[in-house]
Coordinates of C-alpha atoms in Angstrom, one line a residue:
X49 CA 74.1 89.8 115.4
X50 CA 77.6 90.6 115.1
X51 CA 79.3 91.2 111.7
X52 CA 80.8 88.3 110.1
X53 CA 84.6 88.8 109.8
X54 CA 85.7 90.2 106.3
X55 CA 89.0 88.5 107.0
X56 CA 89.1 84.8 108.7
X57 CA 91.5 81.8 108.6
X58 CA 91.0 78.3 110.2
X59 CA 93.9 76.1 110.8
X60 CA 96.4 77.4 108.4
X61 CA 99.4 75.2 107.8
X62 CA 102.5 76.1 105.5
X63 CA 106.1 74.5 105.5
X64 CA 109.0 75.9 103.4
X65 CA 111.1 72.7 103.3
X66 CA 112.1 72.1 106.9
X67 CA 110.6 75.4 108.2
X68 CA 107.3 75.6 109.6
X69 CA 106.3 78.8 108.9
X70 CA 102.4 78.4 110.1
X71 CA 101.2 76.0 112.4
X72 CA 97.4 75.9 112.4
X73 CA 96.8 79.8 112.3
X74 CA 93.2 81.0 113.2
X75 CA 92.3 84.6 112.5
X76 CA 89.2 86.7 112.3
X77 CA 89.1 90.7 111.3
X78 CA 85.9 92.4 112.1
X79 CA 84.9 94.7 108.8
X80 CA 86.0 98.3 109.2
X81 CA 88.7 97.9 111.7
X82 CA 92.5 97.6 111.9
X83 CA 94.0 94.5 113.1
X84 CA 97.3 94.3 114.0
X85 CA 99.4 91.1 113.4
X86 CA 102.3 91.1 115.9
X87 CA 105.2 88.3 116.2
X88 CA 108.8 87.9 116.4
X89 CA 110.9 88.1 113.3
X90 CA 110.2 84.8 111.6
X91 CA 107.1 84.1 113.2
X92 CA 105.0 83.6 110.3
X93 CA 103.2 87.5 109.6
X94 CA 104.3 87.7 106.1
X95 CA 103.5 84.0 105.2
X96 CA 100.1 84.4 106.6
X97 CA 99.5 87.7 104.4
X98 CA 100.7 86.2 101.5
X99 CA 98.3 83.2 101.6
X100 CA 95.4 85.6 102.5
X101 CA 96.4 87.6 99.4
X102 CA 96.5 84.8 97.2
X103 CA 100.3 85.0 96.8
X104 CA 100.9 81.6 98.2
X105 CA 98.9 78.3 99.0
X106 CA 98.6 77.0 102.5
X107 CA 99.2 73.1 102.7
X108 CA 96.0 72.9 104.7
X109 CA 93.3 74.9 106.6
X110 CA 90.7 77.3 104.9
X111 CA 90.7 81.1 104.6
X112 CA 88.2 83.4 103.2
X113 CA 88.7 87.4 102.6
X114 CA 85.4 89.4 101.6
X115 CA 83.4 86.4 101.4
X116 CA 85.4 84.4 99.2
X117 CA 87.6 81.5 99.7
X118 CA 91.2 82.4 99.0
X119 CA 91.8 78.9 97.3
X120 CA 88.8 78.4 95.6
X121 CA 87.9 81.9 94.2
X122 CA 91.3 83.8 94.0
X123 CA 90.4 86.2 91.3
X124 CA 87.3 87.3 93.5
X125 CA 89.6 87.8 96.5
X126 CA 92.2 89.8 94.3
X127 CA 89.3 92.1 93.2
X128 CA 88.6 93.0 96.7
X129 CA 92.1 93.7 98.1
X130 CA 95.0 95.8 98.0
X131 CA 98.5 95.1 99.2
X132 CA 101.4 97.4 100.2
X133 CA 104.7 96.1 101.9
X134 CA 107.7 97.4 103.3
X135 CA 109.5 98.3 100.1
X136 CA 107.9 100.9 97.7
X137 CA 107.2 99.2 94.5
X138 CA 106.9 102.1 92.2
X139 CA 108.6 103.2 89.0
X140 CA 111.5 105.7 90.0
X141 CA 111.7 107.0 86.5
X142 CA 108.2 107.9 86.4
X143 CA 106.3 110.8 88.2
X144 CA 104.2 110.2 91.0
X145 CA 101.0 111.0 88.6
X146 CA 102.6 108.5 85.8
X147 CA 103.0 105.9 88.6
X148 CA 99.2 106.0 89.5
X149 CA 98.1 106.7 85.8
X150 CA 100.2 103.6 84.9
X151 CA 98.6 101.2 87.5
X152 CA 95.2 102.6 86.8
X153 CA 95.7 101.1 83.2
X154 CA 97.1 98.0 84.4
X155 CA 93.8 97.6 86.1
X156 CA 92.1 98.3 83.0
X157 CA 90.6 101.5 83.9
X158 CA 89.6 103.7 81.1
X159 CA 92.1 106.4 80.2
X160 CA 89.9 109.2 81.6
X161 CA 88.9 107.2 84.8
X162 CA 92.8 106.4 85.4
X163 CA 93.4 110.0 85.1
X164 CA 90.8 111.3 87.3
X165 CA 91.6 108.4 90.0
X166 CA 95.2 109.7 89.9
X167 CA 94.5 113.0 90.7
X168 CA 92.0 112.1 93.4
X169 CA 94.3 110.2 95.3
X170 CA 97.2 112.5 95.0
X171 CA 95.2 115.2 96.3
X172 CA 93.8 113.1 99.3
X173 CA 97.0 111.8 100.3
X174 CA 99.2 115.2 99.9
X175 CA 101.1 114.3 97.3
X176 CA 99.8 116.8 94.5
X177 CA 102.3 119.3 94.8
X178 CA 104.8 116.4 94.1
X179 CA 102.7 115.0 91.3
X180 CA 104.9 116.0 88.4
X181 CA 108.1 115.3 89.8
X182 CA 110.1 112.0 89.3
X183 CA 109.7 109.4 92.2
X184 CA 113.5 109.1 92.7
X185 CA 113.5 112.6 94.0
X186 CA 111.1 111.6 96.6
X187 CA 111.7 111.3 100.5
X188 CA 111.3 107.6 101.7
X189 CA 108.1 108.7 103.5
X190 CA 106.7 110.3 100.3
X191 CA 107.6 106.8 98.2
X192 CA 105.9 104.9 100.9
X193 CA 102.8 107.0 100.8
X194 CA 102.8 106.6 96.9
X195 CA 103.2 103.1 96.9
X196 CA 100.1 103.0 99.5
X197 CA 97.9 104.8 97.3
X198 CA 98.7 102.5 94.2
X199 CA 97.1 99.8 96.2
X200 CA 93.9 101.8 96.6
X201 CA 93.2 102.6 93.0
X202 CA 90.4 100.2 93.0
X203 CA 88.8 100.9 96.2
X204 CA 89.5 97.9 97.7
X205 CA 87.4 96.5 100.8
X206 CA 90.4 94.8 102.5
X207 CA 93.9 96.4 102.7
X208 CA 96.9 94.2 103.7
X209 CA 99.9 96.2 104.9
X210 CA 103.1 94.3 105.6
X211 CA 105.3 96.3 107.8
X212 CA 104.3 99.6 105.7
X213 CA 106.8 102.0 108.1
X214 CA 109.8 99.7 108.1
X215 CA 112.8 102.1 108.0
X216 CA 110.9 105.5 108.0
X217 CA 111.8 108.5 110.2
X218 CA 109.1 109.6 113.2
X219 CA 107.4 112.0 110.9
X220 CA 107.0 109.8 107.9
X221 CA 105.7 107.2 109.9
X222 CA 103.1 109.6 111.4
X223 CA 101.9 110.5 107.8
X224 CA 101.4 106.7 107.1
X225 CA 99.4 106.4 110.2
X226 CA 97.2 109.4 109.4
X227 CA 96.6 107.6 106.0
X228 CA 95.4 104.5 107.6
X229 CA 93.1 106.2 109.9
X230 CA 91.5 108.0 107.0
X231 CA 91.2 104.6 105.0
X232 CA 89.4 103.0 108.2
X233 CA 87.1 105.9 108.5
X234 CA 85.9 105.2 105.0
X235 CA 85.2 101.8 105.6
X236 CA 88.3 99.9 104.8
X237 CA 89.4 97.1 106.7
X238 CA 93.3 96.8 107.2
X239 CA 95.4 94.0 108.6
X240 CA 98.7 95.5 109.5
X241 CA 101.9 93.5 110.2
X242 CA 104.5 95.4 112.2
X243 CA 107.6 95.2 114.6
X244 CA 106.7 98.5 115.9
X245 CA 104.5 97.8 119.0
X246 CA 103.8 101.6 119.4
X247 CA 102.3 101.6 116.1
X248 CA 100.0 98.6 116.8
X249 CA 99.1 100.5 120.1
X250 CA 98.0 103.5 118.2
X251 CA 96.4 101.9 114.9
X252 CA 94.9 98.7 115.7
X253 CA 91.6 98.0 117.2
X254 CA 92.5 94.6 117.9
X255 CA 95.9 93.0 118.2
X256 CA 96.7 89.3 117.3
X257 CA 100.2 87.9 118.5
X258 CA 101.7 85.0 116.7
X259 CA 104.6 82.8 117.4
X260 CA 105.7 79.9 115.8
X261 CA 103.3 80.2 113.2
X262 CA 100.1 80.1 115.7
X263 CA 98.2 82.7 117.7
X264 CA 99.2 82.9 121.1
X265 CA 97.0 85.8 122.4
X266 CA 94.6 88.4 120.9
X267 CA 92.4 91.1 122.0
X268 CA 92.4 94.8 122.1
X269 CA 95.6 96.6 123.0
X270 CA 94.2 97.4 126.4
X271 CA 93.0 94.1 127.0
X272 CA 96.4 92.7 126.4
X273 CA 98.0 95.0 128.7
X274 CA 95.5 94.3 131.3
X275 CA 95.9 90.5 130.7
X276 CA 99.6 90.8 132.3
X277 CA 98.4 93.3 135.2
X278 CA 99.7 96.8 136.3
X279 CA 102.9 97.5 137.8
X280 CA 103.8 99.5 141.0
X281 CA 106.6 101.9 140.7
X282 CA 108.4 103.3 143.8
X283 CA 111.3 105.9 143.9
X284 CA 112.9 106.0 147.1
X285 CA 114.5 109.1 149.0
X286 CA 117.5 107.0 149.9
X287 CA 118.4 103.9 147.7
X288 CA 120.1 102.3 151.1
X289 CA 116.3 101.4 151.7
X290 CA 115.9 99.3 148.8
X291 CA 116.2 96.0 150.7
X292 CA 113.5 96.9 153.4
X293 CA 111.2 98.5 150.7
X294 CA 111.5 95.4 148.4
X295 CA 110.2 93.3 151.5
X296 CA 107.3 95.5 152.1
X297 CA 106.4 95.6 148.3
X298 CA 106.6 91.9 147.8
X299 CA 104.3 91.5 150.9
X300 CA 101.8 93.8 149.3
X301 CA 102.2 92.8 145.9
X302 CA 102.8 89.0 146.0
X303 CA 106.0 89.0 143.8
X304 CA 109.6 90.4 144.1
X305 CA 110.5 93.7 143.0
X306 CA 112.8 94.6 140.2
X307 CA 115.6 97.1 141.4
X308 CA 116.9 99.9 139.4
X309 CA 119.1 102.2 141.5
X310 CA 116.5 104.0 143.7
X311 CA 113.3 102.8 141.8
X312 CA 111.7 99.5 142.4
X313 CA 109.0 98.0 140.3
X314 CA 106.8 95.3 141.1
X315 CA 103.9 93.2 138.9
X316 CA 100.9 93.3 140.8
X317 CA 99.9 89.3 140.8
X318 CA 97.3 89.6 143.5
X319 CA 95.1 92.4 141.7
X320 CA 94.6 95.9 142.8
X321 CA 96.9 97.6 145.6
X322 CA 95.8 100.8 147.1
X323 CA 98.5 103.5 146.7
X324 CA 97.6 104.8 150.2
X325 CA 98.1 101.4 151.6
X326 CA 101.6 101.1 150.0
X327 CA 102.8 104.7 151.4
X328 CA 101.5 103.5 154.8
X329 CA 103.2 100.3 154.9
X330 CA 106.6 102.0 153.7
X331 CA 106.2 104.7 156.3
X332 CA 105.8 102.0 158.9
X333 CA 108.9 100.4 157.7
X334 CA 110.8 103.7 157.9
X335 CA 111.0 103.9 154.2
X336 CA 110.8 107.3 152.6
X337 CA 109.3 107.6 148.9
X338 CA 109.7 110.4 146.5
X339 CA 106.9 108.9 144.2
X340 CA 104.7 106.2 144.3
X341 CA 102.4 105.2 141.3
X342 CA 100.7 102.6 139.2
X343 CA 101.7 101.8 135.6
X344 CA 100.0 100.0 132.9
X345 CA 102.5 97.8 130.9
X346 CA 103.2 98.7 127.4
X347 CA 102.8 96.4 124.4
X348 CA 106.6 96.0 124.4
X349 CA 106.5 94.3 127.9
X350 CA 103.3 92.2 127.2
X351 CA 104.9 91.0 123.9
X352 CA 108.1 90.1 125.9
X353 CA 105.9 88.4 128.4
X354 CA 104.1 86.4 125.8
X355 CA 106.9 85.3 123.4
X356 CA 110.1 85.5 125.6
X357 CA 111.7 87.6 123.1
X358 CA 112.0 91.4 122.1
X359 CA 110.0 92.7 119.2
X360 CA 113.3 94.1 117.8
X361 CA 114.4 91.4 114.8
X362 CA 117.9 92.0 115.5
X363 CA 117.6 90.6 119.1
X364 CA 116.3 87.3 117.9
X365 CA 119.2 85.9 115.4
X366 CA 117.9 82.4 116.0
X367 CA 114.8 83.3 114.0
X368 CA 116.8 84.0 110.8
X369 CA 116.1 80.7 109.0
X370 CA 112.2 80.9 109.6
X371 CA 112.3 84.8 108.7
X372 CA 113.8 84.0 105.3
X373 CA 111.1 81.4 104.6
X374 CA 108.6 83.7 106.1
X375 CA 109.6 86.7 103.9
X376 CA 110.9 85.3 100.8
X377 CA 108.1 82.6 100.4
X378 CA 107.4 83.4 96.5
X379 CA 105.7 81.0 94.3
X380 CA 106.9 80.6 90.6
X381 CA 104.8 82.5 88.5
X382 CA 103.1 84.8 91.3
X383 CA 103.9 88.3 91.4
X384 CA 103.0 91.0 93.6
X385 CA 101.5 93.2 91.1
X386 CA 98.7 90.7 90.4
X387 CA 97.0 92.0 93.7
X388 CA 98.2 95.6 93.9

């Protein structure tokens, strides 16, 4: 019998004024996995996380985290989760060790246990050498790692990461990825929102794509790529042969190729095509090819096909109003620190 989802949502709806942030969102996350929540800017990713983390109330629908109803049992949910966002929420005037000890005491750990847990986390996540330096002297990646481990002090069963690597350099992003992999290996479930599709591709066991507040696709990264089919790439020896090559490829693939200089790319809408057949038909048409190959689509291409938009928020200015509601939807009296 398959495990029950450790995070689930059914028909979640949420409005902020005239903006519909969630429109019947359904979600199921298996224990001990990474689920990547993808969507254009303003699609509802952050709103979904805030509801699941008890920082916002849904207008309707149900959600459960770690076996508890988020509306009826918010305290039990908070005791089982950690939350880290895209902006480090640590005290820059304190040292790294001081920050972790402070959070431990805020979580009501005994003083000795708070010190022991701080040292354990600093060692595990490679910050022990910088433990006694003020955080204001940390790099962006070090601050983000420190912020991440403050959410781990109570050993959460579920960790919500809301765009945790936004603005980081590639090396720092890699450090966060390694940290996440280590957590999952220890049994933590991670729900990750990100606009970096390579991040979801590398980290996520399952990917859920949302748009306009509802799920439009889901599956493993490979399943999503397979859903839009492979592409055939042909590099021509002579660009003047592009017209004849396009005719041949359209006949084989059932779709019109895209042309970029001497390279043609065509989606395989009729299923698999044998490369030997492609080479033979091009040769019959008198077209010389320097290279012929099959290419699996990237998650970026899947995302564009599903949403009609680029994953880069700068490419979607029309979503600004929804994004503002999605990212700044604080409720009076609710603070991030309550679930750290």
